Amino acid sequence: MQTIKNYINGELLEPIGKTYIDNYNPSNGKVYSLIPDSDERDVELATEAALKAFPIWSITPKGERSRILLKIADLITANLDRLAIAESIDNGKPIALAKMIDIPRAASNFHFYATGILHYSANSHSMEDTAINYTLRSPVGVAGCISPWNLPLYLFTWKIAPALASGNCVVAKPSEITPMTAYLLSELCIEAGLPKGVLNIVHGYGHKVGAAISAHPKIPLISFTGGTKTGAEIARVAAPMFKKLSLELGGKNPNIIFADCDYEHMLKTTLNSSFSNQGQICLCGSRIFVERSLYEKFKTDFVTLVKKMKVGNPADKESRLGAVVSKPHMEKVLSYIELAKQEGGTVLCGGNQVKLDGELADGYYIAPTVIEGLTYNCRTNQEEIFGPVVTIMPFDNEEEVLMYANSTQYGLASILWTENLTRAHRIANNLHTGIVWINCWLLRDLRTPFGGVKSSGVGREGGFEAFDFFTEPKNVCIKLK
Ligand code: NAD
């Protein structure tokens, strides 16, 4: 059985406490590797290594930092198959998805920020003949990066790459539910020649390792992606210490469909935006609102297609959905389906655990589920389920659907389908979300600001916004006479 190690000061180390956590393969419910059960002592070691590396890394020329990070990007690409298989075994997602999205995107994250830093510049402000101000942007120090299980390497690298490119050293913690590709990344960082201590990866539970990072007095910046409740806990600890905080949290995204949409395109994309990665993408559209004149047609066609989506072995190319990430998560999703029934919902398809044969009999599979007949403000339509479950609901006009869409505590992303240009812009302007996709979904330009409003988070990732976050501005004012 493979034993994962921490990556501290350039070395692969056992946790100081020498204890491990079982790592499950969601496709068959069996333990297949061991994760370090690290604690604050390992975080301390990692922070010391990062602090020691910082003075040199922070003044290493950008071109040199860029060269090393590009090498990591190349190594991720060279190991595409191996990493995609590892991601699939660890997370339950179809290998095909990991190969097409997760791993290429992890390489792109490094590539994007390794080259982006070469173009990042700060402002100057002239006061005519009186004075000139210029702004310096310096790396902050040791950055704490904490990431979730749904897009493991993709989201881990989305934080680490800009932090490192802008000259910070990092203490990072991947999710204890999906640690494998972060471990494989540590091997690739060693191969790429990343100097010792620049990146440190400490594995283990959130309440031990994550909490120790959030509370560490020498880690002045925390970039976190995960659940809203955890984000609130991190803010509770870190805010009174005046840490810089970026929080990318949960969502309950609306998918608004008008009758004048490009129907076939909408239908195909809505299957993906509902069920990709078993619905475990923070950007999935889980509340589908359909203009009443199109509702019955959409319902019939959508349910017909959803019933055809194959739930199966993640290694099988035919599988559209693999396993959900863990047994507790499967139970949580199934409990929401029960709640939906109690709230008066009708399950149009799915609604059950799927039992596969043989080796996969104990895997965590759920049939893609479509529910109708619920009110916009019931718990099922207000709380994040984060699984292969969507609700559908008719609406009569723009005001009504905007009220439905904006009614939750969340505000991460929204999806809008219409061929009416002015309506598209009008609604986009009135949606309370950080991201609006019109006639598309998950179309990502890494230069754009990424993040949510309300309980979906604080701050933005992406593009130069990430460099702004991972650097501290200092204004220098020079009097000219
Ligand atoms: P989670 O909050 O349970 O865990 C996320 C990370 O935080 C893990 O590494 C975990 O170990 C760690 N953690 C847990 N408790 C901690 C604590 N007290 N202090 C510090 N760290 C702690 O989230 P999850 O279940 O891994 O991920 C699913 C959630 O992430 C969903 O809510 C989803 O919407 C959200 N998400 C958001 C985005 C986004 O960009 N907004 C992207 C992906 C996922």
XYZ file of C-alpha atoms and ligand atoms in Angstrom:
525
model
C 0.000 0.000 0.000
C 1.333 3.420 -0.965
C 2.227 5.767 1.872
C 1.980 9.467 1.137
C 4.601 11.744 2.657
C 4.780 15.398 3.557
C 6.984 17.616 1.385
C 8.965 19.854 3.730
C 12.206 21.697 3.026
C 12.608 19.838 -0.261
C 12.311 16.394 1.311
C 9.582 13.775 1.521
C 9.040 13.224 5.235
C 6.952 11.097 7.532
C 4.667 13.048 9.875
C 6.333 13.768 13.231
C 3.599 11.857 15.083
C 4.144 8.814 12.787
C 0.398 8.229 12.468
C -1.596 7.895 9.255
C -5.146 8.263 7.965
C -6.776 5.695 5.653
C -7.276 6.919 2.107
C -10.308 5.425 0.336
C -10.844 4.717 -3.322
C -14.447 5.915 -3.856
C -14.965 3.636 -6.859
C -14.761 0.498 -4.688
C -14.926 1.773 -1.091
C -11.558 0.225 -0.207
C -8.553 1.752 1.541
C -5.724 1.994 -0.971
C -3.161 4.350 0.552
C -2.150 6.082 3.767
C -2.099 9.823 4.407
C 0.115 11.509 7.028
C -1.962 12.513 10.043
C 0.172 15.608 10.527
C -0.290 18.159 13.278
C 0.938 21.585 14.340
C 4.502 20.271 14.722
C 4.664 19.430 11.010
C 3.142 22.822 10.162
C 5.804 24.456 12.346
C 8.569 22.584 10.519
C 7.103 23.566 7.148
C 6.732 27.213 8.188
C 10.331 27.353 9.415
C 11.495 25.911 6.072
C 9.401 28.458 4.173
C 10.668 31.358 6.299
C 14.248 30.240 5.673
C 13.718 30.006 1.913
C 11.851 33.307 1.601
C 14.739 35.851 1.598
C 16.340 34.199 -1.442
C 13.197 33.146 -3.346
C 11.621 36.593 -2.956
C 14.583 38.255 -4.693
C 15.196 35.491 -7.227
C 14.705 37.223 -10.601
C 11.200 36.756 -11.997
C 12.645 35.132 -15.103
C 14.293 32.430 -13.007
C 11.178 31.804 -10.911
C 9.240 31.622 -14.153
C 11.682 29.104 -15.642
C 11.311 26.711 -12.699
C 7.518 27.004 -12.638
C 7.359 26.368 -16.387
C 9.399 23.230 -15.820
C 6.795 22.078 -13.284
C 4.061 22.798 -15.862
C 5.928 20.713 -18.435
C 6.381 17.855 -15.981
C 2.652 17.856 -15.178
C 1.925 17.605 -18.902
C 4.513 14.865 -19.354
C 2.809 12.915 -16.540
C -0.734 13.565 -17.773
C -1.858 9.936 -17.871
C -0.339 8.982 -14.533
C -1.787 12.040 -12.785
C -5.229 11.602 -14.389
C -5.418 7.984 -13.238
C -4.275 8.980 -9.734
C -6.868 11.772 -9.580
C -9.612 9.415 -10.683
C -8.698 6.716 -8.142
C -8.492 9.270 -5.336
C -11.617 11.243 -6.171
C -13.951 8.872 -8.053
C -14.201 11.111 -11.139
C -14.029 9.563 -14.618
C -10.434 9.279 -15.834
C -11.530 10.864 -19.100
C -12.613 14.006 -17.212
C -9.373 14.197 -15.224
C -7.437 13.777 -18.450
C -9.414 16.411 -20.307
C -9.913 19.017 -17.546
C -8.199 18.554 -14.169
C -4.627 17.767 -15.130
C -4.288 19.991 -18.227
C -5.717 22.823 -16.161
C -3.161 22.204 -13.386
C -0.402 22.538 -15.989
C -2.090 25.683 -17.384
C -2.201 27.217 -13.905
C 1.573 26.948 -13.608
C 2.104 28.061 -17.203
C -0.270 30.995 -16.884
C 1.239 32.397 -13.673
C 4.833 31.601 -14.642
C 4.420 33.787 -17.722
C 1.956 36.235 -16.144
C 4.486 37.373 -13.561
C 6.753 38.565 -16.381
C 4.029 41.031 -17.406
C 2.834 42.144 -13.982
C 3.615 45.751 -13.145
C 2.688 48.339 -10.550
C 1.400 51.893 -10.962
C 2.917 55.314 -10.653
C 0.909 58.475 -9.922
C 2.283 61.791 -11.001
C 1.326 65.011 -9.129
C 2.547 67.126 -12.017
C 5.566 69.198 -10.905
C 4.976 68.617 -7.195
C 5.705 64.951 -6.650
C 5.679 61.493 -8.094
C 4.338 58.388 -6.404
C 5.276 54.916 -7.390
C 3.929 51.689 -5.957
C 6.140 48.756 -5.114
C 4.556 45.319 -4.976
C 6.452 42.870 -2.810
C 5.688 39.258 -1.942
C 3.979 38.981 1.423
C 6.043 36.176 2.988
C 4.777 32.695 3.766
C 1.400 32.041 2.173
C -0.979 29.422 3.586
C -2.925 27.653 0.822
C -5.774 25.289 1.752
C -7.764 23.464 -0.921
C -10.781 21.112 -1.272
C -11.382 17.647 -2.760
C -13.567 18.279 -5.779
C -10.912 19.436 -8.267
C -7.858 18.406 -6.270
C -4.779 19.263 -8.347
C -6.601 21.904 -10.398
C -7.531 24.031 -7.361
C -4.350 23.288 -5.402
C -2.193 24.641 -8.244
C -4.563 27.576 -8.841
C -3.357 28.947 -5.493
C 0.223 27.732 -5.335
C 1.260 28.914 -8.803
C 0.482 32.658 -8.328
C 1.806 32.563 -4.750
C 5.160 31.158 -5.882
C 5.399 33.201 -9.081
C 5.040 36.429 -7.132
C 7.869 35.446 -4.786
C 6.133 34.016 -1.740
C 7.026 30.748 -0.093
C 4.113 28.451 0.612
C 2.798 26.083 3.255
C -0.008 24.201 1.523
C -2.588 21.676 2.616
C -4.583 19.629 0.109
C -7.807 17.977 1.183
C -7.237 14.862 3.291
C -9.934 13.219 1.159
C -7.920 13.586 -2.086
C -4.221 14.068 -1.273
C -2.611 11.877 -3.938
C -1.944 14.279 -6.817
C -0.571 16.921 -4.423
C 1.871 14.248 -3.251
C 2.816 13.411 -6.835
C 3.249 17.142 -7.451
C 5.809 17.292 -4.643
C 7.864 14.670 -6.501
C 7.625 16.743 -9.683
C 8.722 19.901 -7.815
C 11.844 18.073 -6.634
C 12.502 16.926 -10.196
C 12.005 20.467 -11.504
C 14.621 21.814 -9.105
C 12.332 24.007 -7.024
C 14.617 25.256 -4.236
C 14.175 23.678 -0.804
C 11.509 25.152 1.431
C 9.893 27.300 -1.284
C 6.859 25.015 -1.393
C 5.925 22.801 1.540
C 2.970 20.433 1.482
C 1.590 19.190 4.791
C -1.056 16.461 4.635
C -3.717 15.766 7.235
C -7.024 16.799 8.737
C -8.452 20.287 8.436
C -9.006 20.715 12.160
C -5.324 19.908 12.806
C -3.174 20.977 9.835
C -5.587 23.523 8.315
C -6.310 25.084 11.693
C -2.575 25.265 12.525
C -1.882 27.061 9.218
C -4.767 29.512 9.751
C -3.608 30.328 13.287
C 0.150 30.444 12.653
C 1.468 33.913 13.552
C 4.171 33.771 10.868
C 1.752 32.975 8.015
C 0.278 36.409 7.211
C -1.886 35.352 4.268
C -4.420 32.560 3.772
C -5.889 31.498 0.456
C -8.716 29.057 1.092
C -11.148 27.205 -1.145
C -13.783 25.002 0.460
C -17.074 25.074 2.311
C -18.697 28.243 3.652
C -18.717 26.932 7.231
C -14.970 26.213 7.128
C -14.356 29.628 5.551
C -16.183 31.267 8.454
C -14.061 29.317 10.943
C -10.842 30.363 9.195
C -11.989 33.999 9.141
C -12.824 33.791 12.851
C -9.258 32.757 13.614
C -7.354 34.728 10.979
C -9.208 38.049 10.841
C -8.264 39.202 14.385
C -4.645 38.434 13.452
C -5.109 40.832 10.477
C -4.154 38.201 7.929
C -4.841 38.788 4.256
C -7.699 36.445 3.368
C -9.047 35.067 0.123
C -12.046 32.798 0.649
C -13.608 30.854 -2.241
C -16.651 29.157 -0.758
C -19.846 27.278 -1.564
C -22.507 27.949 -4.161
C -26.086 27.218 -5.175
C -25.960 28.427 -8.726
C -29.025 29.233 -10.828
C -29.304 28.084 -14.442
C -31.884 30.361 -16.100
C -33.358 29.170 -19.384
C -35.529 31.410 -21.574
C -37.724 29.987 -24.332
C -35.765 31.878 -27.015
C -32.482 30.092 -26.253
C -30.442 28.022 -28.689
C -32.240 24.897 -27.504
C -29.908 22.069 -28.529
C -26.807 23.879 -27.330
C -28.525 24.721 -24.044
C -29.683 21.127 -23.514
C -26.256 19.607 -24.141
C -24.499 22.156 -21.943
C -27.088 21.858 -19.172
C -26.345 18.127 -18.893
C -22.705 19.048 -18.212
C -23.402 22.018 -15.966
C -25.684 19.804 -13.871
C -23.720 16.557 -13.636
C -20.047 17.045 -14.572
C -17.788 15.608 -11.896
C -20.938 14.068 -10.329
C -22.257 17.602 -9.745
C -19.316 18.286 -7.449
C -18.100 21.494 -9.073
C -18.735 24.676 -7.142
C -19.874 26.195 -10.475
C -22.491 23.570 -11.367
C -25.978 24.961 -11.947
C -28.079 23.097 -9.399
C -31.283 25.160 -9.629
C -32.685 25.120 -13.152
C -35.352 27.746 -13.878
C -37.157 27.340 -17.210
C -39.543 29.835 -18.852
C -43.018 28.325 -18.552
C -43.694 28.046 -22.294
C -40.618 25.799 -22.661
C -40.931 23.951 -19.363
C -42.716 20.738 -20.401
C -40.587 20.240 -23.511
C -37.386 20.859 -21.552
C -38.484 18.535 -18.766
C -39.238 15.664 -21.165
C -36.034 16.042 -23.215
C -33.757 16.683 -20.248
C -35.016 13.739 -18.201
C -34.758 11.447 -21.252
C -31.098 12.412 -21.707
C -30.259 12.267 -17.995
C -31.638 8.711 -17.813
C -29.169 7.750 -20.557
C -26.129 9.085 -18.677
C -24.087 6.111 -17.640
C -23.004 5.876 -14.022
C -20.108 3.458 -13.856
C -16.502 2.552 -13.396
C -14.491 5.803 -13.558
C -11.903 3.952 -15.646
C -14.520 3.140 -18.286
C -14.633 5.613 -21.187
C -18.411 5.211 -21.469
C -19.043 6.422 -17.886
C -20.439 9.954 -17.771
C -20.542 9.859 -13.965
C -18.143 8.069 -11.659
C -18.362 7.771 -7.878
C -18.993 10.649 -5.476
C -16.009 11.386 -3.299
C -16.733 9.577 -0.016
C -19.267 7.545 1.908
C -20.253 10.427 4.231
C -20.681 12.667 1.193
C -22.833 10.046 -0.573
C -24.992 9.799 2.536
C -25.300 13.580 2.721
C -26.420 13.821 -0.920
C -28.929 10.970 -0.494
C -30.293 12.649 2.640
C -30.972 15.800 0.586
C -32.957 13.724 -1.913
C -35.063 12.449 1.006
C -35.472 16.020 2.237
C -36.635 17.089 -1.238
C -39.351 14.414 -1.135
C -40.446 15.526 2.323
C -40.613 19.092 1.019
C -43.055 17.998 -1.673
C -40.655 17.367 -4.545
C -41.212 14.730 -7.224
C -38.147 12.770 -8.313
C -38.327 12.598 -12.124
C -35.275 10.382 -12.499
C -32.506 8.993 -10.319
C -32.938 9.600 -6.618
C -31.061 6.480 -5.569
C -27.678 4.959 -4.874
C -26.399 2.884 -7.803
C -24.986 -0.536 -6.935
C -22.345 -1.726 -9.388
C -21.209 -5.328 -9.689
C -18.139 -7.220 -8.528
C -15.117 -5.208 -7.399
C -17.087 -1.954 -7.469
C -20.015 -3.195 -5.350
C -19.014 -1.031 -2.375
C -18.365 2.130 -4.392
C -20.193 5.405 -3.787
C -22.394 5.868 -6.849
C -25.519 8.010 -7.149
C -27.837 8.175 -10.171
C -28.125 11.654 -11.703
C -31.259 13.064 -10.143
C -33.816 15.593 -11.373
C -36.488 16.887 -8.991
C -39.492 19.142 -9.663
C -42.360 20.558 -7.696
C -40.377 22.433 -5.043
C -40.696 26.051 -3.980
C -37.747 28.363 -4.625
C -37.233 28.947 -0.907
C -37.359 25.414 0.486
C -34.176 23.994 2.017
C -33.443 21.811 -1.017
C -33.366 24.957 -3.162
C -31.434 27.059 -0.659
C -28.693 24.767 0.700
C -25.666 23.479 -1.176
C -25.998 19.745 -1.974
C -22.829 19.429 -4.086
C -23.820 16.199 -5.816
C -25.599 14.919 -8.943
C -28.907 16.503 -7.986
C -30.730 19.348 -9.727
C -34.155 20.851 -9.293
C -36.259 22.251 -12.130
C -38.887 24.938 -11.804
C -40.937 27.071 -14.230
C -41.008 30.884 -14.209
C -43.199 33.466 -15.930
C -41.115 36.621 -16.188
C -37.728 38.226 -15.610
C -38.563 39.817 -12.254
C -39.736 36.510 -10.879
C -36.712 34.521 -12.018
C -34.287 37.176 -10.780
C -35.936 36.988 -7.382
C -35.584 33.170 -7.387
C -31.982 33.315 -8.615
C -30.883 35.883 -6.024
C -32.808 34.345 -3.128
C -30.037 32.181 -1.612
C -27.236 33.148 0.765
C -24.793 32.188 -2.027
C -23.575 34.201 -5.000
C -20.856 32.341 -6.846
C -21.938 31.839 -10.457
C -25.013 31.925 -12.647
C -25.852 30.584 -16.084
C -28.223 32.328 -18.482
C -29.693 31.069 -21.761
C -31.327 33.544 -24.129
C -30.767 34.853 -27.651
C -32.176 38.256 -26.611
C -29.129 40.485 -26.314
C -30.573 43.307 -24.248
C -32.255 40.905 -21.870
C -28.993 38.985 -21.448
C -27.106 42.126 -20.418
C -29.967 43.392 -18.251
C -30.205 40.153 -16.298
C -26.425 39.710 -16.027
C -26.299 43.177 -14.476
C -28.900 42.213 -11.875
C -27.655 38.782 -10.857
C -25.927 38.787 -7.469
C -23.050 36.490 -8.396
C -19.352 36.931 -9.058
C -19.545 35.146 -12.408
C -22.255 35.052 -15.103
C -22.082 32.678 -18.056
C -24.338 33.589 -20.963
C -25.031 30.793 -23.445
C -22.108 28.755 -22.126
C -20.753 27.189 -18.964
C -17.277 26.780 -17.481
C -15.706 28.736 -20.306
C -12.655 30.003 -18.444
C -10.184 32.687 -19.396
C -7.598 32.606 -16.603
C -7.157 36.401 -16.825
C -10.694 37.074 -15.540
C -11.593 37.663 -11.878
C -12.882 34.495 -10.250
C -14.881 34.370 -7.041
C -18.218 34.904 -5.382
C -20.286 37.384 -3.392
C -22.341 36.936 -0.195
C -21.613 33.575 1.490
C -19.717 32.375 -1.598
C -16.616 34.209 -0.570
C -14.383 37.190 -0.129
C -11.832 38.335 -2.705
C -11.042 37.225 -6.217
C -8.604 34.792 -7.756
C -7.474 34.752 -11.377
C -5.328 36.977 -13.552
C -3.503 39.865 -11.964
C -6.050 39.900 -9.117
C -4.185 36.875 -7.740
C -0.873 38.727 -7.935
C -2.491 41.706 -6.191
C -3.566 39.354 -3.417
C -0.203 37.614 -3.072
C 1.750 40.898 -2.984
C 1.710 43.848 -0.620
C 1.601 47.328 -2.200
C 3.850 50.040 -0.836
C 3.508 53.598 -2.074
C 6.648 55.717 -2.305
C 6.119 59.478 -2.652
C 8.972 61.699 -3.857
C 8.643 65.463 -3.633
C 10.102 67.043 -6.735
C 10.758 70.536 -5.392
P -14.113 21.811 3.376
O -14.378 23.213 3.790
O -14.631 20.711 4.212
O -12.536 21.541 3.260
C -11.704 22.341 2.450
C -10.309 22.309 3.025
O -10.305 22.945 4.307
C -9.758 20.903 3.250
O -8.396 20.864 2.929
C -9.983 20.715 4.738
O -9.115 19.765 5.329
C -9.702 22.101 5.266
N -10.263 22.403 6.587
C -11.315 21.812 7.206
N -11.512 22.365 8.413
C -10.579 23.342 8.564
C -10.276 24.274 9.594
N -10.970 24.320 10.728
N -9.275 25.140 9.388
C -8.578 25.143 8.229
N -8.798 24.263 7.230
C -9.796 23.375 7.390
O -14.621 21.711 1.882
P -14.659 20.418 0.965
O -15.764 19.545 1.457
O -13.287 19.880 0.830
O -15.046 21.056 -0.452
C -16.358 21.269 -0.878
C -16.741 22.724 -0.722
O -15.821 23.546 -1.423
C -18.089 23.028 -1.326
O -18.785 23.872 -0.460
C -17.753 23.763 -2.613
O -18.736 24.643 -3.092
C -16.527 24.493 -2.200
N -15.738 24.890 -3.367
C -15.695 26.209 -3.706
C -14.979 26.617 -4.821
C -14.901 28.074 -5.221
O -14.060 28.397 -6.044
N -15.722 28.948 -4.665
C -14.302 25.667 -5.584
C -14.383 24.335 -5.212
C -15.096 23.951 -4.090
